[in-house]
Tab-separated table of C-alpha atoms in Angstrom:
chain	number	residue	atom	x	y	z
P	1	UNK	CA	55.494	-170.897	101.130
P	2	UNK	CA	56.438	-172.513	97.751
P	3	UNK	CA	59.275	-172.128	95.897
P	4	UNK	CA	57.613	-169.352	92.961
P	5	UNK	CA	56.796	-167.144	96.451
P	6	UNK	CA	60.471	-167.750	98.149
P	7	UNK	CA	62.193	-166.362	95.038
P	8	UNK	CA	59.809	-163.487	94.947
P	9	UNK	CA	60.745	-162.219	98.152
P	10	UNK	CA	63.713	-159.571	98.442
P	11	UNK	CA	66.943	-159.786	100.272
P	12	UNK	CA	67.477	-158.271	103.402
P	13	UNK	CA	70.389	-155.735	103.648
P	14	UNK	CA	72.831	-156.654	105.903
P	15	UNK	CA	76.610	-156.036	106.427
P	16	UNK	CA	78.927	-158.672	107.620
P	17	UNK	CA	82.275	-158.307	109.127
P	18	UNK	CA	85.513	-160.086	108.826
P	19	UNK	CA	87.357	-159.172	111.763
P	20	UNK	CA	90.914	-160.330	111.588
P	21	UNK	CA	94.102	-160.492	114.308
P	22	UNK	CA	97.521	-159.315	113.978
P	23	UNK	CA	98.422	-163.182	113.338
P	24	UNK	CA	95.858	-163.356	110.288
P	25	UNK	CA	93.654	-165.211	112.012
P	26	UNK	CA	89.747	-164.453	111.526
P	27	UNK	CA	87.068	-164.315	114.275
P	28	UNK	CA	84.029	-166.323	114.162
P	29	UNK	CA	81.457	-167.213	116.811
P	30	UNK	CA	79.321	-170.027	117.657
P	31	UNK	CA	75.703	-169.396	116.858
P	32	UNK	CA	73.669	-168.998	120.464
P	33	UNK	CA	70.774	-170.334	118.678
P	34	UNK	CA	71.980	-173.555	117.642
P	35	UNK	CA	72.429	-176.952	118.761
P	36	UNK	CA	74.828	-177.841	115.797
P	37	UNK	CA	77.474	-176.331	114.548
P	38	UNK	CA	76.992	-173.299	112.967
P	39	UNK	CA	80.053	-170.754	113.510
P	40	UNK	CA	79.927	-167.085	111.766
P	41	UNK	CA	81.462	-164.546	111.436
P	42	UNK	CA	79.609	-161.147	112.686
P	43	UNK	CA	76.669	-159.781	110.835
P	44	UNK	CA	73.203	-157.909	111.228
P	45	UNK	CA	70.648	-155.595	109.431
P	46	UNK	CA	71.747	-152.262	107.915
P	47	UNK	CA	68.601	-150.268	109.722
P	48	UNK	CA	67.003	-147.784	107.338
P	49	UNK	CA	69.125	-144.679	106.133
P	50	UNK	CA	72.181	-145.958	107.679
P	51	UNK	CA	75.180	-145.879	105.926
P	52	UNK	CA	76.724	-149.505	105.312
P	53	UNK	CA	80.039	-148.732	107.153
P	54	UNK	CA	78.207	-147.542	110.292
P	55	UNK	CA	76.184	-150.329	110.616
P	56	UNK	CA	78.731	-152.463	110.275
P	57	UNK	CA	81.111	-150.778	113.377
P	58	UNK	CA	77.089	-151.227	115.318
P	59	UNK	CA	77.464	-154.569	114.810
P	60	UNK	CA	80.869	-155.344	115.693
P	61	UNK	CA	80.129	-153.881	118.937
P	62	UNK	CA	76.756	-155.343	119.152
P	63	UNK	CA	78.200	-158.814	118.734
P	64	UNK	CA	81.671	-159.168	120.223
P	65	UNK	CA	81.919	-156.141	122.470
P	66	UNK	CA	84.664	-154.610	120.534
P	67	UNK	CA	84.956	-150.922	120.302
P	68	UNK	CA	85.156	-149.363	116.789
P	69	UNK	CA	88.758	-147.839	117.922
P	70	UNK	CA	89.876	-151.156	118.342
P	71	UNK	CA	89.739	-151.848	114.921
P	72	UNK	CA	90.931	-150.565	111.383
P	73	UNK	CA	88.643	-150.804	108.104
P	74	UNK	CA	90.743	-152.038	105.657
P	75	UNK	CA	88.989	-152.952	102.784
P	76	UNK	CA	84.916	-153.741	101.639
P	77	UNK	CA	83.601	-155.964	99.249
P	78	UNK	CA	83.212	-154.352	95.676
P	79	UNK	CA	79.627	-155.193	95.359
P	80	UNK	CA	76.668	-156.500	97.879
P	81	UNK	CA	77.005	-160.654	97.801
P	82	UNK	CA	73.158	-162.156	97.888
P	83	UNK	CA	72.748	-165.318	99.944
P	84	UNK	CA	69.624	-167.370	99.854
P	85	UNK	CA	68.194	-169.132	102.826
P	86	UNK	CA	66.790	-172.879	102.933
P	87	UNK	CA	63.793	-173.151	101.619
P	88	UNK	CA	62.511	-174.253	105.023
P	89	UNK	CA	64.295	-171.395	107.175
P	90	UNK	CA	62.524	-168.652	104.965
P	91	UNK	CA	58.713	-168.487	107.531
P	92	UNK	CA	60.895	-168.960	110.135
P	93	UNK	CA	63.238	-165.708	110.226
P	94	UNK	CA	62.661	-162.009	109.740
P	95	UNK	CA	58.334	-162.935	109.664
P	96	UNK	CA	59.088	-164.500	106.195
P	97	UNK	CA	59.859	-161.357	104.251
P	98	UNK	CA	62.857	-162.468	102.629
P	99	UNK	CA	64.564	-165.020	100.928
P	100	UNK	CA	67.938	-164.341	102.258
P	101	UNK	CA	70.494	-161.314	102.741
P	102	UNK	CA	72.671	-159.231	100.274
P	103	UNK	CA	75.649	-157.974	102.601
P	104	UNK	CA	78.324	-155.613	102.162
P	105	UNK	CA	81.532	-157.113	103.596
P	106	UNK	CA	84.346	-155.259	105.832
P	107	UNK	CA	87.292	-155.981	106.656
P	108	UNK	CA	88.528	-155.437	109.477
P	109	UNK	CA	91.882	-155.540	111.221
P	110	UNK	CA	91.867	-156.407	115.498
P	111	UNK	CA	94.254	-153.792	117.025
P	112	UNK	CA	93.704	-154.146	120.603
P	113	UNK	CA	94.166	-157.085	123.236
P	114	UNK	CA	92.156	-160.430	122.990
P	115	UNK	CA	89.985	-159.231	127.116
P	116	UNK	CA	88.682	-156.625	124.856
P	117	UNK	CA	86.380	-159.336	122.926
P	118	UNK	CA	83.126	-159.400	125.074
P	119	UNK	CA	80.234	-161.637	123.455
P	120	UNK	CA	78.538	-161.311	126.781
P	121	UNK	CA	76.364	-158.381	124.980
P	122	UNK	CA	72.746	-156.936	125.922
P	123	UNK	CA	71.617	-159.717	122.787
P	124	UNK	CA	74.028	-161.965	122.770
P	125	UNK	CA	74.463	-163.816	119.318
P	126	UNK	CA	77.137	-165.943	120.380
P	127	UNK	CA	77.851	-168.457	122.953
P	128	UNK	CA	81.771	-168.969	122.065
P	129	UNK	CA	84.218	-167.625	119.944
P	130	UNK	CA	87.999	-168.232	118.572
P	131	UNK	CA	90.319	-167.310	115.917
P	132	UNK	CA	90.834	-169.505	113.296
P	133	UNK	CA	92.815	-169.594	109.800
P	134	UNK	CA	90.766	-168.905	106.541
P	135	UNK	CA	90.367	-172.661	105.360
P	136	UNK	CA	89.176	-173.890	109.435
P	137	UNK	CA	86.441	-171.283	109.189
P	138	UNK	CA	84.960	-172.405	106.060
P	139	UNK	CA	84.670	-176.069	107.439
P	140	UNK	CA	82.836	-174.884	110.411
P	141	UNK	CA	80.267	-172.750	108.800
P	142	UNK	CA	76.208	-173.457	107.813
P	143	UNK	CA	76.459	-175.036	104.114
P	144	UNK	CA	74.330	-172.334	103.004
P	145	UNK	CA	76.585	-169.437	103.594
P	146	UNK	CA	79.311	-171.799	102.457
P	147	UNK	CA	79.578	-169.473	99.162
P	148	UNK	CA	79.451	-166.236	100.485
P	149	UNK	CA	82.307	-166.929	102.660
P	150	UNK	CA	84.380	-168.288	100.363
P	151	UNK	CA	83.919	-165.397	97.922
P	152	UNK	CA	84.539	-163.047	101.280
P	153	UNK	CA	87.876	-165.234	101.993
P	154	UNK	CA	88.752	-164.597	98.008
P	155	UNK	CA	88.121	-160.942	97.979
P	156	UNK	CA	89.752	-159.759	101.228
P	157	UNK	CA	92.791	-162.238	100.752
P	158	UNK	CA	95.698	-160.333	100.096
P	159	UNK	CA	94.812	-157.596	102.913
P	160	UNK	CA	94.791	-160.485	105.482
P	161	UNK	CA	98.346	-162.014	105.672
């Protein structure tokens, strides 16, 4: 695919979820799929007709085993925030139908006891996980979703402390 296709595509709806501890401290997960570094925080498809804020307790439970009564919603993003993939990655994930994602953000804060985090799921996505402070997540993350968590970081700020 060249570059005039790529930026034809569309984005894929997605949600991601910023799950953070009592401490402040936000999850994030070590990629299954990778050899490098490439930590996360939780995300996945919004399937069609679901709302947003559904798919995004799905997930959470999909990814990290944690139970949407474990959690409180405490804020989403304002608007969707587009990411675009490598150039290179684009054939390679979702049969090449899109570029990148557009997510909707939650926040959410962790109200239950650390055993309750199981990413030992039917799919797993991730291989480890660990808590870490705002600024360590952003210097373990893919460069390309560098951005998008920084603006996430930005937005949800104030409801983290």
């Amino acid at each position: 695919m060249n570059a005039d296709q790529i930026n034809a595509l569309p984005y894929r709806p997605c949600v991601g979820i910023m799950i953070c501890n009592l401490e402040g401290r936000i999850f994030a997960g070590q990629r299954i799929d990778s050899h490098m570094d490439a930590w996360q925080m939780p995300q996945g498809g919004v399937e069609k007709d679901e709302d947003p804020r559904d798919a995004a307790l799905r997930e959470l439970e999909e990814e990290t085993g944690i139970p949407a009564h474990a959690v409180e919603i405490l804020a989403e993003t304002a608007d969707w925030i587009p990411y675009d993939l490598p150039h290179h990655l684009v054939p390679k994930l979702w049969k090449g139908r899109y570029r990148g994602q557009k997510q909707r953000w939650f926040l959410m804060r962790f109200l239950g006891d650390d055993d309750l985090i199981n990413i030992e799921t039917e799919h797993p996505e991730f291989n480890r996980w660990c808590w870490l402070r705002p600024e360590d997540l952003l210097t373990r993350i893919v460069p390309f979703k560098k951005d998008t968590y920084e603006r996430v970081i930005r937005e949800f700020h104030e409801q983290v402390k």
